[in-house]
Each structure stands twice: as C-alpha cells, then as structure tokens.
Amino acid sequence: MQQKNIVVIGSSGHGKVVADILSHMPEYRLAGFIDTNKEKGTRCFGALTVLGNEADLPALMAAQQISGGIVAIGDNWIRSQVVAKIQAIAPAFAFINAIHPSAVISDTASIGTGNLIAANAVINTGAVIGHHCIINTMACIEHDNRMDDYASVAPRVVTGGNVSIGAYTAVSIGAVVKHGISIGEQSLIGAGAVVLKPVDAFSTWYGVPARKMGERKAGDKYL
Ligand SMILES: CC(=O)SCCNC(=O)CCNC(=O)[C@H](O)C(C)(C)COP(=O)(O)OP(=O)(O)OC[C@H]1O[C@@H](n2cnc3c(N)ncnc32)[C@H](O)[C@@H]1OP(=O)(O)O
C-alpha cells in the first residue's frame, strides 16, 4: 500500500490521542507535528517531533511530500481558526479523518473530512457528521443524528436518535441527550448533563436534568 505522508497540527494531549489513532491506520505515515507554541524538535509522541509551525507547512509539504493531515486541537473555536489559517497558507493541504479501527460506523452514515473518531465510538445509521468534528472515546451518536462542522462530543457522550448538534457546540464528558433534541450552534453542554429539552444557540446548559446556566459568545473558553 502506498502510504500518504501526513502531519498532525497540535501536539497537546489531544494531539497525542490523534497520533495514536493514526498509528493504527496503515494508509498513513505520520511525519510529525505542527505546533506554534513548541520548539521545533520537541518530542511529542514516541520519536515523533514538532517539525515547525503553520507558516512552515508549504515548505515542509514540498520537502517531505506531505499531502495533508488533521488539526488536533480540542477547543472547537480555536480548531476552526487554525483550519482557516491552513487553508489560506497551504490550499493543497488535504484534511483527513482519523478513525480508530475499533470505532463502529454505519455504512449509511455520512462523514465529512478532518474529523476525529476515537476508540469504541459508535456512529449509527443515517447520521450525518460535518467537517472537523470530534467524536471522542466511547461516544455514541445514534441513528439519524446531525453534527455540524466543528461540533464535538467528549468521551462517553450518548445521544438518542434524531438529535442535532449545531456548529461549534461542545457536549462534555458523559452527557446524555434525549432522542429528538436539537442543540443550537456555539452552545456548551456540561459534564454529566442529561439534556431533555431543546437547547438554544449560544448558551450553556448543565445538571440533571440540564438547565440553562448562561449565555455564550463565539470563542468563549470551556476546556
Ligand atoms: C479527553 C478529555 O479530556 S475531553 C474533555 C473533558 N472535559 C469536559 O468535558 C469538561 C466539561 N466542563 C464542564 O462541565 C464545566 O464544569 C462547565 C464548562 C460546564 C462549567 O465550568 P465553569 O463555568 O468553570 O463552572 P464552575 O466550575 O465555576 O462551577 C460553577 C458551579 O456549577 C457547578 N457545575 C459546574 N459544572 C457542572 C456540571 N457539569 N454539572 C453540574 N454542576 C456543575 C459547580 O459545582 C459550581 O457549583 P457551586 O457554585 O455550587 O460550587
């Protein structure tokens, strides 16, 4: 098999998880990491190091025949900013999906590009996943769900059927979302929440049952 040379952008804990998943995908050879906040040469995952920052990408792509990779930044808003930067600096960079071999994805689900689908995640029939989403370890996205671009579900999130999760919205660790619920864009569901009512855009909800706890603006931190 002809392997594609790729990079992971972001070398935090989340970047290491993505590198680990890619080590199980024989179609890719991970060359290293791109990170603006670490010195070139810093070891991040086994022998793999930081190769440079985003501005170095065009030269690296040419020198090492790198075709693309994935942005591995957990914060949904920051991830979108970095994707936009890379699209401007290196238009030929091809975003890939990192999918752990233990993930179970229905043949009838639709998956965009730039997504992370971690170990033991399940994406059931008819689900539509946008671009640059995170479906983290053991998360379950049930039938006919929709996840818009840059949305994320943390480990052990479970959704019922026909749930929609708006762009940039983060559903935190262990949350449960009742079937048929719509969660607007740029919202935040707290850890362990049980969401039984529709969630408006730009809002924070948590608790059991989840209640609205505040308003949010684009880019507000949550991790
Ligand atoms: C692999 C990975 O690591 S993936 C990432 C995993 N991490 C997560 O999912 C983190 C998710 N973050 C949360 O759930 C956070 O608690 C947030 C974002 C909802 C709220 O954070 P903050 O705004 O900083 O709230 P803060 O910690 O100040 O708490 C305010 C109050 O709400 C309560 N509270 C906070 N979060 C929750 C929650 N999820 N459920 C119930 N109560 C909560 C606190 O106990 C506190 O109550 P008190 O005033 O009576 O003491």
mmCIF file of C-alpha atoms and ligand atoms in Angstrom:
data_model
loop_
_atom_site.group_PDB
_atom_site.id
_atom_site.type_symbol
_atom_site.label_atom_id
_atom_site.label_comp_id
_atom_site.label_asym_id
_atom_site.label_seq_id
_atom_site.Cartn_x
_atom_site.Cartn_y
_atom_site.Cartn_z
ATOM 1 C CA MET A 1 0.000 0.000 0.000
ATOM 2 C CA GLN A 2 1.279 3.452 -0.933
ATOM 3 C CA GLN A 3 1.278 5.374 2.369
ATOM 4 C CA LYS A 4 0.414 9.067 2.476
ATOM 5 C CA ASN A 5 2.736 11.301 4.470
ATOM 6 C CA ILE A 6 0.735 13.428 6.879
ATOM 7 C CA VAL A 7 1.128 15.755 9.873
ATOM 8 C CA VAL A 8 -0.919 16.394 12.995
ATOM 9 C CA ILE A 9 -1.452 20.053 13.799
ATOM 10 C CA GLY A 10 -1.428 20.481 17.561
ATOM 11 C CA SER A 11 0.710 18.402 19.903
ATOM 12 C CA SER A 12 -1.156 18.572 23.223
ATOM 13 C CA GLY A 13 -2.777 15.548 24.892
ATOM 14 C CA HIS A 14 -5.451 15.613 22.202
ATOM 15 C CA GLY A 15 -2.743 15.660 19.520
ATOM 16 C CA LYS A 16 -1.199 12.554 21.079
ATOM 17 C CA VAL A 17 -4.566 10.753 21.003
ATOM 18 C CA VAL A 18 -4.870 11.581 17.303
ATOM 19 C CA ALA A 19 -1.297 10.385 16.642
ATOM 20 C CA ASP A 20 -2.076 7.160 18.470
ATOM 21 C CA ILE A 21 -5.175 6.596 16.318
ATOM 22 C CA LEU A 22 -3.194 7.317 13.142
ATOM 23 C CA SER A 23 -0.638 4.694 14.191
ATOM 24 C CA HIS A 24 -3.468 2.155 13.630
ATOM 25 C CA MET A 25 -4.229 3.449 10.117
ATOM 26 C CA PRO A 26 -1.771 1.776 7.713
ATOM 27 C CA GLU A 27 -2.654 4.122 4.850
ATOM 28 C CA TYR A 28 -0.872 6.979 6.627
ATOM 29 C CA ARG A 29 2.703 7.677 7.719
ATOM 30 C CA LEU A 30 2.766 10.362 10.382
ATOM 31 C CA ALA A 31 5.813 12.582 9.752
ATOM 32 C CA GLY A 32 5.393 14.652 12.931
ATOM 33 C CA PHE A 33 3.548 17.595 14.457
ATOM 34 C CA ILE A 34 2.981 21.218 13.583
ATOM 35 C CA ASP A 35 2.768 23.478 16.619
ATOM 36 C CA THR A 36 3.189 27.232 17.020
ATOM 37 C CA ASN A 37 3.746 27.031 20.761
ATOM 38 C CA LYS A 38 6.576 24.468 20.906
ATOM 39 C CA GLU A 39 10.179 24.493 19.748
ATOM 40 C CA LYS A 40 10.981 22.645 16.560
ATOM 41 C CA GLY A 41 12.439 19.250 17.531
ATOM 42 C CA THR A 42 10.366 18.840 20.720
ATOM 43 C CA ARG A 43 9.471 15.140 21.118
ATOM 44 C CA CYS A 44 5.702 14.648 21.421
ATOM 45 C CA PHE A 45 4.740 11.049 20.688
ATOM 46 C CA GLY A 46 7.386 8.327 20.689
ATOM 47 C CA ALA A 47 10.156 9.529 18.376
ATOM 48 C CA LEU A 48 7.858 11.981 16.583
ATOM 49 C CA THR A 49 8.712 15.647 16.995
ATOM 50 C CA VAL A 50 7.450 19.145 16.204
ATOM 51 C CA LEU A 51 8.515 19.833 12.606
ATOM 52 C CA GLY A 52 7.697 23.538 12.646
ATOM 53 C CA ASN A 53 4.767 25.930 12.822
ATOM 54 C CA GLU A 54 1.897 26.593 10.405
ATOM 55 C CA ALA A 55 3.951 29.041 8.344
ATOM 56 C CA ASP A 56 6.479 26.254 7.691
ATOM 57 C CA LEU A 57 3.812 23.983 6.156
ATOM 58 C CA PRO A 58 4.228 24.833 2.445
ATOM 59 C CA ALA A 59 7.999 24.184 2.603
ATOM 60 C CA LEU A 60 7.516 21.005 4.659
ATOM 61 C CA MET A 61 4.870 19.715 2.253
ATOM 62 C CA ALA A 62 7.275 20.143 -0.643
ATOM 63 C CA ALA A 63 10.371 18.766 1.144
ATOM 64 C CA GLN A 64 8.692 15.694 2.721
ATOM 65 C CA GLN A 65 5.889 15.032 0.202
ATOM 66 C CA ILE A 66 3.257 15.730 2.866
ATOM 67 C CA SER A 67 -0.219 15.599 1.384
ATOM 68 C CA GLY A 68 -2.250 16.711 4.373
ATOM 69 C CA GLY A 69 -3.268 15.790 7.894
ATOM 70 C CA ILE A 70 -5.624 16.795 10.650
ATOM 71 C CA VAL A 71 -5.976 19.641 13.128
ATOM 72 C CA ALA A 72 -5.893 18.086 16.600
ATOM 73 C CA ILE A 73 -6.982 20.927 18.856
ATOM 74 C CA GLY A 74 -9.730 20.117 21.351
ATOM 75 C CA ASP A 75 -11.268 23.606 21.583
ATOM 76 C CA ASN A 76 -13.835 23.837 18.780
ATOM 77 C CA TRP A 77 -13.397 27.549 18.077
ATOM 78 C CA ILE A 78 -9.586 27.501 18.087
ATOM 79 C CA ARG A 79 -9.635 24.407 15.838
ATOM 80 C CA SER A 80 -11.734 26.325 13.292
ATOM 81 C CA GLN A 81 -9.343 29.278 13.365
ATOM 82 C CA VAL A 82 -6.352 27.013 12.733
ATOM 83 C CA VAL A 83 -8.134 25.192 9.874
ATOM 84 C CA ALA A 84 -8.894 28.577 8.246
ATOM 85 C CA LYS A 85 -5.237 29.608 8.647
ATOM 86 C CA ILE A 86 -4.007 26.405 6.999
ATOM 87 C CA GLN A 87 -6.488 26.717 4.126
ATOM 88 C CA ALA A 88 -5.057 30.194 3.478
ATOM 89 C CA ILE A 89 -1.361 29.254 3.845
ATOM 90 C CA ALA A 90 -1.455 25.831 2.159
ATOM 91 C CA PRO A 91 -4.544 25.412 -0.084
ATOM 92 C CA ALA A 92 -3.370 21.968 -1.291
ATOM 93 C CA PHE A 93 -3.308 20.553 2.267
ATOM 94 C CA ALA A 94 -5.851 17.688 2.321
ATOM 95 C CA PHE A 95 -7.687 17.218 5.608
ATOM 96 C CA ILE A 96 -8.110 13.569 6.621
ATOM 97 C CA ASN A 97 -10.314 11.715 9.091
ATOM 98 C CA ALA A 98 -8.557 9.953 11.973
ATOM 99 C CA ILE A 99 -10.715 6.930 12.763
ATOM 100 C CA HIS A 100 -9.750 4.312 15.347
ATOM 101 C CA PRO A 101 -10.198 0.764 13.981
ATOM 102 C CA SER A 102 -12.458 -0.132 16.911
ATOM 103 C CA ALA A 103 -14.981 2.600 16.004
ATOM 104 C CA VAL A 104 -18.224 1.254 14.543
ATOM 105 C CA ILE A 105 -19.585 3.465 11.777
ATOM 106 C CA SER A 106 -22.713 2.564 9.835
ATOM 107 C CA ASP A 107 -22.276 2.289 6.073
ATOM 108 C CA THR A 108 -25.260 4.596 5.810
ATOM 109 C CA ALA A 109 -23.693 7.349 7.947
ATOM 110 C CA SER A 110 -22.068 10.258 6.165
ATOM 111 C CA ILE A 111 -18.755 11.587 7.455
ATOM 112 C CA GLY A 112 -17.063 14.788 6.247
ATOM 113 C CA THR A 113 -13.327 15.455 6.474
ATOM 114 C CA GLY A 114 -10.952 16.491 9.246
ATOM 115 C CA ASN A 115 -12.884 14.505 11.860
ATOM 116 C CA LEU A 116 -11.550 12.565 14.835
ATOM 117 C CA ILE A 117 -13.471 9.381 15.634
ATOM 118 C CA ALA A 118 -11.844 7.785 18.671
ATOM 119 C CA ALA A 119 -11.706 4.262 20.100
ATOM 120 C CA ASN A 120 -15.014 2.435 20.546
ATOM 121 C CA ALA A 121 -17.095 5.330 19.251
ATOM 122 C CA VAL A 122 -20.331 4.320 17.527
ATOM 123 C CA ILE A 123 -21.977 6.308 14.721
ATOM 124 C CA ASN A 124 -25.272 4.732 13.819
ATOM 125 C CA THR A 125 -27.305 4.554 10.636
ATOM 126 C CA GLY A 126 -28.309 7.751 8.888
ATOM 127 C CA ALA A 127 -26.077 10.007 10.996
ATOM 128 C CA VAL A 128 -24.540 12.973 9.176
ATOM 129 C CA ILE A 129 -21.251 14.272 10.557
ATOM 130 C CA GLY A 130 -19.857 17.529 9.141
ATOM 131 C CA HIS A 131 -16.208 18.578 8.932
ATOM 132 C CA HIS A 132 -13.581 18.892 11.692
ATOM 133 C CA CYS A 133 -15.788 17.355 14.396
ATOM 134 C CA ILE A 134 -14.611 15.319 17.400
ATOM 135 C CA ILE A 135 -16.374 12.112 18.377
ATOM 136 C CA ASN A 136 -14.311 11.088 21.343
ATOM 137 C CA THR A 137 -13.645 7.776 23.086
ATOM 138 C CA MET A 138 -16.736 5.578 23.540
ATOM 139 C CA ALA A 139 -19.152 8.269 22.418
ATOM 140 C CA CYS A 140 -22.379 7.010 20.855
ATOM 141 C CA ILE A 141 -24.005 9.063 18.098
ATOM 142 C CA GLU A 142 -27.323 7.373 17.440
ATOM 143 C CA HIS A 143 -29.348 6.958 14.278
ATOM 144 C CA ASP A 144 -30.202 9.985 12.150
ATOM 145 C CA ASN A 145 -28.200 12.438 14.270
ATOM 146 C CA ARG A 146 -26.654 15.510 12.715
ATOM 147 C CA MET A 147 -23.393 17.081 13.886
ATOM 148 C CA ASP A 148 -22.489 20.339 12.176
ATOM 149 C CA ASP A 149 -18.926 21.476 11.444
ATOM 150 C CA TYR A 150 -16.587 21.907 14.440
ATOM 151 C CA ALA A 151 -19.035 20.298 16.887
ATOM 152 C CA SER A 152 -17.653 17.867 19.477
ATOM 153 C CA VAL A 153 -18.818 15.117 21.767
ATOM 154 C CA ALA A 154 -16.493 14.159 24.624
ATOM 155 C CA PRO A 155 -15.835 10.622 25.904
ATOM 156 C CA ARG A 156 -18.934 8.590 26.877
ATOM 157 C CA VAL A 157 -21.475 11.050 25.484
ATOM 158 C CA VAL A 158 -24.652 9.236 24.423
ATOM 159 C CA THR A 159 -27.305 10.715 22.166
ATOM 160 C CA GLY A 160 -30.707 9.274 21.300
ATOM 161 C CA GLY A 161 -31.962 9.094 17.735
ATOM 162 C CA ASN A 162 -32.640 12.236 15.650
ATOM 163 C CA VAL A 163 -30.517 14.550 17.799
ATOM 164 C CA SER A 164 -28.863 17.546 16.146
ATOM 165 C CA ILE A 165 -25.776 19.309 17.461
ATOM 166 C CA GLY A 166 -25.040 22.728 15.996
ATOM 167 C CA ALA A 167 -21.747 24.027 14.684
ATOM 168 C CA TYR A 168 -19.018 24.667 17.293
ATOM 169 C CA THR A 169 -21.177 23.189 20.071
ATOM 170 C CA ALA A 170 -19.387 21.055 22.671
ATOM 171 C CA VAL A 171 -21.150 18.247 24.504
ATOM 172 C CA SER A 172 -18.956 17.485 27.521
ATOM 173 C CA ILE A 173 -17.820 14.238 29.042
ATOM 174 C CA GLY A 174 -20.517 11.723 29.935
ATOM 175 C CA ALA A 175 -23.517 13.842 28.903
ATOM 176 C CA VAL A 176 -26.714 12.165 27.719
ATOM 177 C CA VAL A 177 -29.034 13.774 25.158
ATOM 178 C CA LYS A 178 -32.623 12.533 24.827
ATOM 179 C CA HIS A 179 -33.842 11.450 21.380
ATOM 180 C CA GLY A 180 -35.136 14.161 19.065
ATOM 181 C CA ILE A 181 -33.426 17.047 20.883
ATOM 182 C CA SER A 182 -31.919 19.908 18.914
ATOM 183 C CA ILE A 183 -28.904 21.750 20.353
ATOM 184 C CA GLY A 184 -28.103 25.081 18.699
ATOM 185 C CA GLU A 185 -24.748 26.316 17.461
ATOM 186 C CA GLN A 186 -21.964 27.612 19.722
ATOM 187 C CA SER A 187 -23.504 26.085 22.841
ATOM 188 C CA LEU A 188 -21.973 24.109 25.691
ATOM 189 C CA ILE A 189 -23.429 21.108 27.496
ATOM 190 C CA GLY A 190 -21.606 20.459 30.789
ATOM 191 C CA ALA A 191 -20.109 17.209 32.016
ATOM 192 C CA GLY A 192 -22.645 14.578 33.055
ATOM 193 C CA ALA A 193 -25.671 16.607 31.942
ATOM 194 C CA VAL A 194 -28.937 14.940 30.988
ATOM 195 C CA VAL A 195 -30.450 17.056 28.220
ATOM 196 C CA LEU A 196 -34.220 16.636 27.980
ATOM 197 C CA LYS A 197 -35.240 19.949 26.349
ATOM 198 C CA PRO A 198 -34.110 21.750 23.178
ATOM 199 C CA VAL A 199 -31.018 23.897 23.760
ATOM 200 C CA ASP A 200 -30.861 27.335 22.180
ATOM 201 C CA ALA A 201 -27.759 28.594 20.379
ATOM 202 C CA PHE A 202 -25.015 30.446 22.293
ATOM 203 C CA SER A 203 -25.973 29.049 25.698
ATOM 204 C CA THR A 204 -24.525 26.886 28.497
ATOM 205 C CA TRP A 205 -26.574 24.079 29.984
ATOM 206 C CA TYR A 206 -25.716 21.522 32.644
ATOM 207 C CA GLY A 207 -27.141 19.448 35.504
ATOM 208 C CA VAL A 208 -29.635 16.594 35.779
ATOM 209 C CA PRO A 209 -31.961 17.457 34.194
ATOM 210 C CA ALA A 210 -29.921 20.063 32.311
ATOM 211 C CA ARG A 211 -30.976 23.701 32.726
ATOM 212 C CA LYS A 212 -29.768 26.853 31.056
ATOM 213 C CA MET A 213 -26.961 28.315 33.162
ATOM 214 C CA GLY A 214 -25.769 31.163 30.982
ATOM 215 C CA GLU A 215 -25.119 32.748 27.620
ATOM 216 C CA ARG A 216 -22.017 32.250 25.485
ATOM 217 C CA LYS A 217 -20.198 34.159 22.793
ATOM 218 C CA ALA A 218 -18.277 32.657 19.883
ATOM 219 C CA GLY A 219 -14.844 31.639 21.120
ATOM 220 C CA ASP A 220 -15.666 31.540 24.856
ATOM 221 C CA LYS A 221 -13.362 29.023 26.542
ATOM 222 C CA TYR A 222 -14.740 25.812 28.060
ATOM 223 C CA LEU A 223 -11.812 23.407 28.488
HETATM 224 C C1 LIG B 1 -10.380 13.567 26.876
HETATM 225 C C2 LIG B 1 -10.903 14.820 27.528
HETATM 226 O O1 LIG B 1 -10.366 15.333 28.467
HETATM 227 S S1 LIG B 1 -12.301 15.550 26.834
HETATM 228 C C3 LIG B 1 -12.720 16.949 27.865
HETATM 229 C C4 LIG B 1 -13.383 16.539 29.147
HETATM 230 N N1 LIG B 1 -13.760 17.718 29.933
HETATM 231 C C5 LIG B 1 -15.013 18.173 29.963
HETATM 232 O O2 LIG B 1 -15.893 17.607 29.352
HETATM 233 C C6 LIG B 1 -15.192 19.435 30.785
HETATM 234 C C7 LIG B 1 -16.581 19.984 30.734
HETATM 235 N N2 LIG B 1 -16.676 21.137 31.605
HETATM 236 C C8 LIG B 1 -17.698 21.320 32.485
HETATM 237 O O3 LIG B 1 -18.603 20.505 32.587
HETATM 238 C C9 LIG B 1 -17.612 22.592 33.307
HETATM 239 O O4 LIG B 1 -17.973 22.272 34.634
HETATM 240 C C10 LIG B 1 -18.501 23.737 32.741
HETATM 241 C C11 LIG B 1 -17.794 24.254 31.496
HETATM 242 C C12 LIG B 1 -19.905 23.268 32.380
HETATM 243 C C13 LIG B 1 -18.684 24.848 33.759
HETATM 244 O O5 LIG B 1 -17.429 25.342 34.109
HETATM 245 P P1 LIG B 1 -17.341 26.723 34.948
HETATM 246 O O6 LIG B 1 -18.145 27.793 34.283
HETATM 247 O O7 LIG B 1 -15.893 26.974 35.200
HETATM 248 O O8 LIG B 1 -18.126 26.402 36.259
HETATM 249 P P2 LIG B 1 -17.535 26.290 37.754
HETATM 250 O O9 LIG B 1 -16.538 25.183 37.859
HETATM 251 O O10 LIG B 1 -17.129 27.669 38.198
HETATM 252 O O11 LIG B 1 -18.819 25.833 38.565
HETATM 253 C C14 LIG B 1 -19.903 26.717 38.862
HETATM 254 C C15 LIG B 1 -20.941 25.912 39.652
HETATM 255 O O12 LIG B 1 -21.610 24.999 38.771
HETATM 256 C C16 LIG B 1 -21.384 23.647 39.183
HETATM 257 N N3 LIG B 1 -21.104 22.857 37.987
HETATM 258 C C17 LIG B 1 -20.123 23.077 37.068
HETATM 259 N N4 LIG B 1 -20.180 22.166 36.073
HETATM 260 C C18 LIG B 1 -21.202 21.353 36.378
HETATM 261 C C19 LIG B 1 -21.745 20.222 35.751
HETATM 262 N N5 LIG B 1 -21.243 19.745 34.590
HETATM 263 N N6 LIG B 1 -22.818 19.622 36.316
HETATM 264 C C20 LIG B 1 -23.338 20.085 37.488
HETATM 265 N N7 LIG B 1 -22.850 21.168 38.133
HETATM 266 C C21 LIG B 1 -21.808 21.786 37.596
HETATM 267 C C22 LIG B 1 -20.179 23.698 40.130
HETATM 268 O O13 LIG B 1 -20.220 22.656 41.051
HETATM 269 C C23 LIG B 1 -20.357 25.068 40.765
HETATM 270 O O14 LIG B 1 -21.338 24.973 41.756
HETATM 271 P P3 LIG B 1 -21.174 25.780 43.165
HETATM 272 O O15 LIG B 1 -21.177 27.242 42.782
HETATM 273 O O16 LIG B 1 -22.386 25.356 43.937
HETATM 274 O O17 LIG B 1 -19.864 25.337 43.734
#
